[in-house]
Short mmCIF file of C-alpha atoms in Angstrom, two decimals:
data_model
loop_
_atom_site.label_atom_id
_atom_site.label_comp_id
_atom_site.label_asym_id
_atom_site.label_seq_id
_atom_site.Cartn_x
_atom_site.Cartn_y
_atom_site.Cartn_z
CA UNK A 158 -55.23 -11.08 57.05
CA UNK A 159 -53.55 -8.30 55.06
CA UNK A 160 -50.53 -6.91 57.00
CA UNK A 161 -50.65 -3.20 57.83
CA UNK A 162 -48.02 -0.63 56.87
CA UNK A 163 -47.00 2.09 59.32
CA UNK A 164 -46.13 5.39 57.71
CA UNK A 165 -44.14 8.34 59.01
CA UNK A 166 -42.84 11.49 57.35
CA UNK A 167 -40.04 13.90 58.08
CA UNK A 168 -38.54 16.97 56.42
CA UNK A 169 -35.05 18.46 56.11
CA UNK A 170 -34.13 21.89 54.84
CA UNK A 171 -30.89 22.79 53.05
CA UNK A 172 -29.21 25.99 54.16
CA UNK A 173 -26.91 28.11 51.99
CA UNK A 174 -23.27 28.79 52.83
CA UNK A 175 -22.14 31.76 54.88
CA UNK A 176 -20.35 33.10 51.83
CA UNK A 177 -23.60 33.20 49.87
CA UNK A 178 -25.60 34.86 52.66
CA UNK A 179 -23.05 37.29 53.93
CA UNK A 180 -22.35 38.09 57.52
CA UNK A 181 -25.42 38.56 59.65
CA UNK A 182 -27.89 37.59 56.88
CA UNK A 183 -31.01 35.55 57.32
CA UNK A 184 -30.47 32.06 55.71
CA UNK A 185 -34.20 31.58 55.06
CA UNK A 186 -34.07 34.38 52.52
CA UNK A 187 -31.76 32.34 50.30
CA UNK A 188 -33.47 28.96 50.21
CA UNK A 189 -34.64 29.23 46.60
CA UNK A 190 -31.17 28.98 45.08
CA UNK A 191 -30.36 25.45 46.25
CA UNK A 192 -32.43 23.43 43.78
CA UNK A 193 -29.46 21.91 41.95
CA UNK A 194 -27.74 20.83 45.15
CA UNK A 195 -30.98 19.29 46.37
CA UNK A 196 -31.37 17.27 43.15
CA UNK A 197 -27.88 15.86 43.56
CA UNK A 198 -28.53 14.99 47.20
CA UNK A 199 -31.82 13.16 46.49
CA UNK A 200 -30.13 11.02 43.83
CA UNK A 201 -27.26 10.27 46.17
CA UNK A 202 -29.59 9.22 48.98
CA UNK A 203 -31.40 6.86 46.57
CA UNK A 204 -28.20 5.29 45.23
CA UNK A 205 -27.90 1.48 45.64
CA UNK A 206 -24.96 1.66 48.07
CA UNK A 207 -26.76 4.09 50.38
CA UNK A 208 -30.05 2.21 50.08
CA UNK A 209 -28.27 -1.01 51.05
CA UNK A 210 -27.29 0.55 54.38
CA UNK A 211 -30.93 1.04 55.34
CA UNK A 212 -32.32 -2.21 53.95
CA UNK A 213 -29.63 -4.20 55.72
CA UNK A 214 -30.66 -2.91 59.12
CA UNK A 215 -34.37 -2.51 58.29
CA UNK A 216 -35.34 -5.12 55.66
CA UNK A 217 -39.09 -4.62 56.16
CA UNK A 218 -38.93 -0.85 55.60
CA UNK A 219 -39.09 1.24 52.44
CA UNK A 220 -38.51 4.96 51.98
CA UNK A 221 -38.61 7.82 49.50
CA UNK A 222 -36.76 11.14 49.46
CA UNK A 223 -38.02 13.92 47.21
CA UNK A 224 -38.14 17.69 47.01
CA UNK A 225 -41.19 19.40 48.44
CA UNK A 226 -42.67 20.85 45.26
CA UNK A 227 -45.45 22.59 47.16
CA UNK A 228 -43.12 24.90 49.08
CA UNK A 229 -40.86 25.99 46.22
CA UNK A 230 -37.87 25.97 48.57
CA UNK A 231 -35.00 23.62 49.34
CA UNK A 232 -36.93 21.24 51.61
CA UNK A 233 -36.54 17.48 51.36
CA UNK A 234 -39.51 15.30 52.34
CA UNK A 235 -38.68 11.82 53.67
CA UNK A 236 -41.41 9.15 53.77
CA UNK A 237 -40.87 5.80 55.51
CA UNK A 238 -43.15 2.74 55.57
CA UNK A 239 -42.64 -0.40 57.59
CA UNK A 240 -44.53 -3.33 59.08
CA UNK A 241 -44.20 -2.03 62.65
CA UNK A 242 -44.36 1.41 64.19
CA UNK A 243 -41.01 0.98 65.95
CA UNK A 244 -39.23 -0.05 62.75
CA UNK A 245 -40.68 2.91 60.85
CA UNK A 246 -39.41 5.30 63.53
CA UNK A 247 -35.96 3.71 63.61
CA UNK A 248 -35.64 3.86 59.83
CA UNK A 249 -36.64 7.54 59.77
CA UNK A 250 -34.03 8.40 62.37
CA UNK A 251 -31.36 6.56 60.36
CA UNK A 252 -32.23 8.43 57.16
CA UNK A 253 -32.32 11.86 58.81
CA UNK A 254 -28.94 11.14 60.37
CA UNK A 255 -27.52 10.06 56.98
CA UNK A 256 -28.54 13.22 55.09
CA UNK A 257 -25.89 15.59 56.59
CA UNK A 258 -23.21 12.90 56.17
CA UNK A 259 -24.00 12.38 52.50
CA UNK A 260 -24.25 16.14 51.93
CA UNK A 261 -20.83 16.62 53.46
CA UNK A 262 -19.36 13.67 51.52
CA UNK A 263 -20.49 15.00 48.14
CA UNK A 264 -18.89 18.38 48.92
CA UNK A 265 -15.70 16.69 50.12
CA UNK A 266 -15.37 15.02 46.75
CA UNK A 267 -15.32 18.47 45.13
CA UNK A 268 -13.04 19.94 47.83
CA UNK A 269 -15.52 22.70 48.61
CA UNK A 270 -14.07 25.11 51.22
CA UNK A 271 -15.79 25.37 54.57
CA UNK A 272 -17.13 28.90 54.05
CA UNK A 273 -18.88 27.78 50.80
CA UNK A 274 -20.44 24.62 52.10
CA UNK A 275 -24.19 23.91 52.16
CA UNK A 276 -25.59 22.55 55.40
CA UNK A 277 -28.85 20.88 56.42
CA UNK A 278 -31.26 20.98 59.36
CA UNK A 279 -34.41 19.05 60.26
CA UNK A 280 -37.48 21.22 59.86
CA UNK A 281 -39.62 19.38 62.41
CA UNK A 282 -39.73 16.14 64.30
CA UNK A 283 -40.97 13.16 62.27
CA UNK A 284 -44.66 12.36 62.54
CA UNK A 285 -45.91 9.51 64.70
CA UNK A 286 -46.23 6.35 62.59
CA UNK A 287 -49.82 5.59 61.66
CA UNK A 288 -51.47 2.71 59.85
CA UNK A 289 -51.80 3.52 56.18
CA UNK A 290 -55.42 2.68 55.39
CA UNK A 291 -55.16 3.25 51.65
CA UNK A 292 -52.45 0.66 51.12
CA UNK A 293 -54.30 -1.82 53.32
CA UNK A 294 -57.53 -1.20 51.43
CA UNK A 295 -55.76 -1.66 48.11
CA UNK A 296 -54.17 -4.89 49.31
CA UNK A 297 -57.54 -6.16 50.55
CA UNK A 298 -59.20 -5.26 47.25
CA UNK A 299 -56.41 -6.95 45.31
CA UNK A 300 -56.74 -10.10 47.42
CA UNK A 301 -60.52 -10.09 46.95
CA UNK A 302 -60.17 -9.60 43.20
CA UNK A 303 -57.66 -12.44 42.99
CA UNK A 304 -60.01 -14.71 44.95
CA UNK A 305 -62.95 -13.78 42.71
CA UNK A 306 -60.92 -14.51 39.58
CA UNK A 307 -59.84 -17.85 41.01
CA UNK A 308 -63.45 -18.80 41.81
CA UNK A 309 -64.63 -17.81 38.32
CA UNK A 310 -61.80 -19.76 36.71
CA UNK A 311 -62.61 -22.84 38.81
CA UNK A 312 -66.30 -22.53 37.96
CA UNK A 313 -65.55 -22.29 34.25
CA UNK A 314 -63.28 -25.32 34.50
CA UNK A 315 -65.95 -27.40 36.26
CA UNK A 316 -68.60 -26.32 33.74
CA UNK A 317 -66.32 -27.36 30.90
CA UNK A 318 -65.69 -30.77 32.47
CA UNK A 319 -69.40 -31.38 33.07
CA UNK A 320 -70.28 -30.30 29.52
CA UNK A 321 -67.68 -32.63 28.00
CA UNK A 322 -68.93 -35.49 30.17
CA UNK A 323 -72.52 -34.83 29.06
CA UNK A 324 -71.49 -34.83 25.41
CA UNK A 325 -69.63 -38.11 25.87
CA UNK A 326 -72.71 -39.71 27.42
CA UNK A 327 -74.92 -38.42 24.61
CA UNK A 328 -72.51 -39.72 21.98
CA UNK A 329 -72.33 -43.11 23.73
CA UNK A 330 -76.15 -43.32 23.77
CA UNK A 331 -76.38 -42.60 20.04
CA UNK A 332 -73.72 -45.23 19.29
CA UNK A 333 -75.53 -47.81 21.44
CA UNK A 334 -78.87 -47.09 19.72
CA UNK A 335 -77.31 -47.49 16.29
CA UNK A 336 -75.66 -50.75 17.29
CA UNK A 337 -78.95 -52.11 18.68
CA UNK A 338 -80.80 -51.11 15.50
CA UNK A 339 -78.19 -52.77 13.31
CA UNK A 340 -78.64 -56.02 15.27
CA UNK A 341 -82.46 -55.95 15.11
CA UNK A 342 -82.76 -55.20 11.37
CA UNK A 343 -81.10 -58.43 10.07
CA UNK A 344 -83.18 -60.51 12.49
CA UNK A 345 -86.34 -58.79 11.32
CA UNK A 346 -85.43 -59.33 7.70
CA UNK A 347 -84.75 -63.03 8.30
CA UNK A 348 -88.04 -63.48 10.12
CA UNK A 349 -89.95 -61.85 7.25
CA UNK A 350 -88.31 -64.19 4.73
CA UNK A 351 -89.31 -67.23 6.77
CA UNK A 352 -92.89 -65.96 7.03
CA UNK A 353 -93.10 -65.58 3.25
CA UNK A 354 -91.90 -69.13 2.69
CA UNK A 355 -94.38 -70.58 5.18
CA UNK A 356 -97.38 -68.63 3.94
CA UNK A 357 -96.69 -69.48 0.32
CA UNK A 358 -96.86 -65.86 -0.70
CA UNK A 359 -94.24 -64.78 -3.19
CA UNK A 360 -91.47 -62.70 -1.91
CA UNK A 361 -90.95 -59.11 -2.88
CA UNK A 362 -88.56 -60.14 -5.60
CA UNK A 363 -90.98 -62.76 -6.98
CA UNK A 364 -93.81 -60.26 -7.00
CA UNK A 365 -91.76 -57.83 -8.91
CA UNK A 366 -91.33 -60.32 -11.75
CA UNK A 367 -93.98 -60.06 -14.48
CA UNK A 368 -94.31 -62.84 -16.96
CA UNK A 369 -95.76 -61.96 -20.32
CA UNK A 370 -97.25 -65.01 -22.05
CA UNK A 371 -95.92 -65.50 -25.52
CA UNK A 372 -97.49 -68.01 -27.82
CA UNK A 373 -95.18 -70.79 -28.84
CA UNK A 374 -94.57 -71.58 -32.42
CA UNK A 375 -96.56 -74.73 -32.22
CA UNK A 376 -99.42 -73.10 -30.41
CA UNK A 377 -98.52 -74.52 -26.99
CA UNK A 378 -98.78 -72.46 -23.80
CA UNK A 379 -95.80 -70.88 -22.19
CA UNK A 380 -94.86 -72.03 -18.70
CA UNK A 381 -93.38 -69.91 -15.97
CA UNK A 382 -89.80 -70.95 -16.52
CA UNK A 383 -89.89 -69.57 -20.06
CA UNK A 384 -89.85 -72.92 -21.86
CA UNK A 385 -92.66 -73.90 -24.23
CA UNK A 386 -94.81 -76.81 -23.12
CA UNK A 387 -95.01 -79.76 -25.41
CA UNK A 388 -97.78 -79.50 -27.96
CA UNK A 389 -100.90 -81.47 -27.33
CA UNK A 390 -101.19 -84.54 -29.54
CA UNK A 391 -103.34 -84.06 -32.60
CA UNK A 392 -106.18 -86.32 -33.25
CA UNK A 393 -105.61 -88.16 -36.38
CA UNK A 394 -108.58 -88.50 -38.65
CA UNK A 395 -108.93 -91.86 -40.22
CA UNK A 396 -110.19 -92.04 -43.69
CA UNK A 397 -113.22 -94.08 -43.95
CA UNK A 398 -113.57 -95.76 -47.15
CA UNK A 399 -116.74 -95.59 -49.06
CA UNK A 400 -117.31 -99.14 -48.52
CA UNK A 401 -118.38 -100.06 -45.20
CA UNK A 402 -118.22 -103.65 -44.53
#
Protein backbone atom coordinates (compact mmCIF):
# COMPACT_ATOMS: atom_id res chain seq x y z
CA UNK A 1 0.00 0.00 0.00
CA UNK A 2 1.47 3.34 -1.09
CA UNK A 3 1.08 5.95 1.70
CA UNK A 4 -0.91 9.06 0.81
CA UNK A 5 0.33 12.64 1.09
CA UNK A 6 -1.97 15.40 2.35
CA UNK A 7 -1.41 18.76 0.75
CA UNK A 8 -2.38 22.25 1.87
CA UNK A 9 -1.50 25.70 0.58
CA UNK A 10 -1.42 29.15 2.11
CA UNK A 11 -0.40 32.63 0.98
CA UNK A 12 1.16 35.67 2.66
CA UNK A 13 1.45 39.16 1.25
CA UNK A 14 4.24 41.64 2.04
CA UNK A 15 3.15 45.19 2.74
CA UNK A 16 5.32 48.27 2.20
CA UNK A 17 6.35 50.63 4.99
CA UNK A 18 4.34 53.67 5.98
CA UNK A 19 7.18 55.86 4.82
CA UNK A 20 6.95 54.43 1.31
CA UNK A 21 3.16 54.74 1.08
CA UNK A 22 2.68 58.06 2.76
CA UNK A 23 -0.01 58.93 5.21
CA UNK A 24 -3.45 57.70 4.27
CA UNK A 25 -2.26 55.76 1.18
CA UNK A 26 -3.54 52.42 0.04
CA UNK A 27 -0.81 49.75 0.66
CA UNK A 28 -2.10 47.50 -2.14
CA UNK A 29 -1.04 50.12 -4.66
CA UNK A 30 2.62 49.61 -3.73
CA UNK A 31 2.95 45.83 -3.75
CA UNK A 32 5.04 45.66 -6.92
CA UNK A 33 8.14 47.24 -5.39
CA UNK A 34 8.87 44.52 -2.83
CA UNK A 35 10.40 41.86 -5.08
CA UNK A 36 13.92 42.12 -3.63
CA UNK A 37 12.71 41.89 -0.05
CA UNK A 38 10.59 38.88 -0.96
CA UNK A 39 13.58 37.08 -2.52
CA UNK A 40 15.59 37.59 0.65
CA UNK A 41 12.72 36.33 2.80
CA UNK A 42 12.16 33.14 0.75
CA UNK A 43 15.86 32.26 1.02
CA UNK A 44 15.81 32.92 4.73
CA UNK A 45 12.77 30.72 5.27
CA UNK A 46 14.50 27.89 3.36
CA UNK A 47 17.77 28.18 5.29
CA UNK A 48 18.93 25.02 7.14
CA UNK A 49 18.53 26.52 10.62
CA UNK A 50 14.94 27.62 9.95
CA UNK A 51 14.10 24.37 8.18
CA UNK A 52 15.39 22.42 11.18
CA UNK A 53 12.79 24.10 13.38
CA UNK A 54 9.95 22.66 11.30
CA UNK A 55 11.42 19.22 10.64
CA UNK A 56 12.16 18.75 14.32
CA UNK A 57 8.53 19.19 15.29
CA UNK A 58 7.08 17.74 12.07
CA UNK A 59 9.51 15.12 10.68
CA UNK A 60 6.97 13.66 8.24
CA UNK A 61 6.18 17.03 6.63
CA UNK A 62 7.83 18.91 3.79
CA UNK A 63 7.21 22.45 2.56
CA UNK A 64 8.10 24.99 -0.11
CA UNK A 65 7.96 28.80 -0.06
CA UNK A 66 8.08 30.69 -3.34
CA UNK A 67 6.86 33.90 -4.91
CA UNK A 68 3.56 33.80 -6.73
CA UNK A 69 4.75 34.47 -10.27
CA UNK A 70 1.20 34.50 -11.62
CA UNK A 71 0.14 37.58 -9.64
CA UNK A 72 3.18 39.77 -10.28
CA UNK A 73 2.93 41.13 -6.73
CA UNK A 74 4.66 40.49 -3.42
CA UNK A 75 2.71 37.35 -2.47
CA UNK A 76 4.41 34.30 -1.00
CA UNK A 77 2.83 30.89 -1.64
CA UNK A 78 3.44 28.23 1.02
CA UNK A 79 2.84 24.56 0.17
CA UNK A 80 2.93 21.84 2.84
CA UNK A 81 2.75 18.06 2.41
CA UNK A 82 2.53 15.48 5.17
CA UNK A 83 1.39 11.93 5.86
CA UNK A 84 -1.66 13.06 7.86
CA UNK A 85 -4.13 15.88 7.48
CA UNK A 86 -3.58 17.10 11.04
CA UNK A 87 0.20 17.24 10.64
CA UNK A 88 -0.11 19.17 7.37
CA UNK A 89 -2.35 21.74 9.07
CA UNK A 90 -0.04 22.08 12.07
CA UNK A 91 3.01 22.55 9.86
CA UNK A 92 1.26 25.24 7.80
CA UNK A 93 0.32 27.16 10.93
CA UNK A 94 3.93 26.99 12.17
CA UNK A 95 5.30 28.33 8.88
CA UNK A 96 2.79 31.18 8.62
CA UNK A 97 3.61 32.17 12.19
CA UNK A 98 7.37 32.10 11.43
CA UNK A 99 7.20 34.42 8.39
CA UNK A 100 6.62 37.71 10.31
CA UNK A 101 9.28 36.74 12.86
CA UNK A 102 11.90 36.07 10.19
CA UNK A 103 10.91 39.24 8.31
CA UNK A 104 11.35 41.27 11.46
CA UNK A 105 14.65 39.54 12.31
CA UNK A 106 16.22 40.29 8.93
CA UNK A 107 15.30 43.98 9.31
CA UNK A 108 16.63 44.04 12.86
CA UNK A 109 20.00 42.92 11.57
CA UNK A 110 20.09 46.01 9.34
CA UNK A 111 18.69 48.29 12.09
CA UNK A 112 15.82 49.41 9.87
CA UNK A 113 13.72 52.09 11.64
CA UNK A 114 10.13 51.31 12.47
CA UNK A 115 8.61 53.73 9.95
CA UNK A 116 10.59 52.04 7.10
CA UNK A 117 9.85 48.47 7.98
CA UNK A 118 8.08 45.98 5.70
CA UNK A 119 5.29 43.95 7.26
CA UNK A 120 3.35 40.84 6.25
CA UNK A 121 -0.23 39.58 6.40
CA UNK A 122 -1.93 36.30 5.50
CA UNK A 123 -3.99 36.67 2.35
CA UNK A 124 -6.45 33.89 3.14
CA UNK A 125 -6.86 30.94 5.42
CA UNK A 126 -4.91 27.84 4.37
CA UNK A 127 -6.78 25.30 2.28
CA UNK A 128 -8.14 22.10 3.81
CA UNK A 129 -5.57 19.31 3.41
CA UNK A 130 -6.49 16.91 0.62
CA UNK A 131 -4.95 13.69 -0.62
CA UNK A 132 -2.56 14.39 -3.45
CA UNK A 133 -3.57 11.90 -6.13
CA UNK A 134 -0.72 12.70 -8.51
CA UNK A 135 2.01 11.84 -6.04
CA UNK A 136 0.18 8.66 -5.04
CA UNK A 137 -0.26 7.69 -8.68
CA UNK A 138 3.41 8.33 -9.38
CA UNK A 139 4.43 6.26 -6.36
CA UNK A 140 2.13 3.43 -7.45
CA UNK A 141 3.50 3.54 -10.99
CA UNK A 142 7.07 3.55 -9.68
CA UNK A 143 6.34 0.55 -7.44
CA UNK A 144 4.71 -1.29 -10.35
CA UNK A 145 7.64 -0.52 -12.64
CA UNK A 146 10.10 -1.72 -10.01
CA UNK A 147 8.13 -4.94 -9.59
CA UNK A 148 8.00 -5.49 -13.35
CA UNK A 149 11.75 -4.97 -13.67
CA UNK A 150 12.36 -7.39 -10.81
CA UNK A 151 10.16 -10.04 -12.45
CA UNK A 152 11.90 -9.60 -15.81
CA UNK A 153 15.33 -9.82 -14.18
CA UNK A 154 14.33 -12.98 -12.30
CA UNK A 155 12.94 -14.51 -15.48
CA UNK A 156 16.13 -13.75 -17.39
CA UNK A 157 18.18 -15.26 -14.57
CA UNK A 158 16.12 -18.48 -14.56
CA UNK A 159 16.31 -18.73 -18.36
CA UNK A 160 20.08 -18.37 -18.20
CA UNK A 161 20.37 -21.08 -15.55
CA UNK A 162 18.16 -23.49 -17.51
CA UNK A 163 20.07 -22.82 -20.74
CA UNK A 164 23.43 -23.47 -19.06
CA UNK A 165 22.07 -26.68 -17.52
CA UNK A 166 20.81 -27.84 -20.93
CA UNK A 167 24.19 -27.14 -22.51
CA UNK A 168 25.95 -29.08 -19.76
CA UNK A 169 23.68 -32.08 -20.33
CA UNK A 170 24.25 -31.93 -24.09
CA UNK A 171 28.01 -31.73 -23.61
CA UNK A 172 27.91 -34.66 -21.16
CA UNK A 173 25.94 -36.74 -23.70
CA UNK A 174 28.47 -36.05 -26.46
CA UNK A 175 31.36 -36.98 -24.15
CA UNK A 176 29.63 -40.21 -23.11
CA UNK A 177 28.95 -41.17 -26.75
CA UNK A 178 32.58 -40.57 -27.69
CA UNK A 179 33.80 -42.63 -24.75
CA UNK A 180 31.45 -45.50 -25.65
CA UNK A 181 32.60 -45.41 -29.28
CA UNK A 182 36.26 -45.44 -28.27
CA UNK A 183 35.61 -48.57 -26.18
CA UNK A 184 33.70 -50.41 -28.93
CA UNK A 185 36.19 -49.73 -31.76
CA UNK A 186 39.19 -51.63 -30.27
CA UNK A 187 36.93 -54.59 -29.43
CA UNK A 188 35.58 -54.61 -32.96
CA UNK A 189 39.05 -54.45 -34.42
CA UNK A 190 40.22 -57.35 -32.24
CA UNK A 191 37.23 -59.46 -33.20
CA UNK A 192 37.89 -58.86 -36.90
CA UNK A 193 41.52 -59.96 -36.51
CA UNK A 194 40.46 -63.18 -34.82
CA UNK A 195 37.93 -63.88 -37.58
CA UNK A 196 40.62 -63.48 -40.24
CA UNK A 197 42.92 -65.93 -38.48
CA UNK A 198 40.18 -68.53 -38.11
CA UNK A 199 38.88 -68.28 -41.66
CA UNK A 200 42.35 -68.50 -43.15
CA UNK A 201 41.80 -65.39 -45.22
CA UNK A 202 44.74 -63.04 -45.36
CA UNK A 203 44.50 -59.92 -43.40
CA UNK A 204 44.28 -56.51 -44.95
CA UNK A 205 48.01 -56.08 -44.63
CA UNK A 206 48.70 -59.49 -46.23
CA UNK A 207 46.36 -58.72 -49.10
CA UNK A 208 48.09 -55.51 -49.75
CA UNK A 209 51.38 -57.32 -50.35
CA UNK A 210 52.01 -58.28 -53.99
CA UNK A 211 54.73 -60.74 -54.77
CA UNK A 212 56.26 -60.54 -58.20
CA UNK A 213 57.88 -63.83 -59.21
CA UNK A 214 61.44 -63.44 -60.30
CA UNK A 215 63.27 -66.28 -61.92
CA UNK A 216 66.23 -67.49 -59.97
CA UNK A 217 69.61 -67.70 -61.51
CA UNK A 218 69.49 -71.43 -61.62
CA UNK A 219 66.02 -71.53 -63.04
CA UNK A 220 64.33 -72.47 -59.76
CA UNK A 221 61.00 -70.97 -58.68
CA UNK A 222 60.77 -68.19 -56.18
CA UNK A 223 58.96 -68.89 -52.93
CA UNK A 224 56.89 -66.44 -50.95
CA UNK A 225 59.57 -65.54 -48.46
CA UNK A 226 61.78 -64.22 -51.24
CA UNK A 227 64.36 -67.02 -51.14
CA UNK A 228 65.07 -69.15 -54.21
CA UNK A 229 64.07 -72.79 -53.94
CA UNK A 230 66.76 -75.34 -54.46
CA UNK A 231 67.19 -76.37 -58.06
CA UNK A 232 65.74 -79.66 -59.11
CA UNK A 233 68.36 -82.36 -59.59
CA UNK A 234 69.44 -82.86 -63.17
CA UNK A 235 69.23 -86.21 -64.72
CA UNK A 236 72.59 -87.36 -65.63
CA UNK A 237 72.90 -89.02 -68.97
CA UNK A 238 75.10 -92.03 -68.99
CA UNK A 239 77.19 -92.65 -71.98
CA UNK A 240 76.50 -95.91 -73.49
CA UNK A 241 79.38 -97.39 -75.14
CA UNK A 242 79.13 -98.72 -78.58
CA UNK A 243 79.64 -102.11 -77.36
CA UNK A 244 76.81 -103.60 -75.68
CA UNK A 245 77.62 -106.66 -73.84
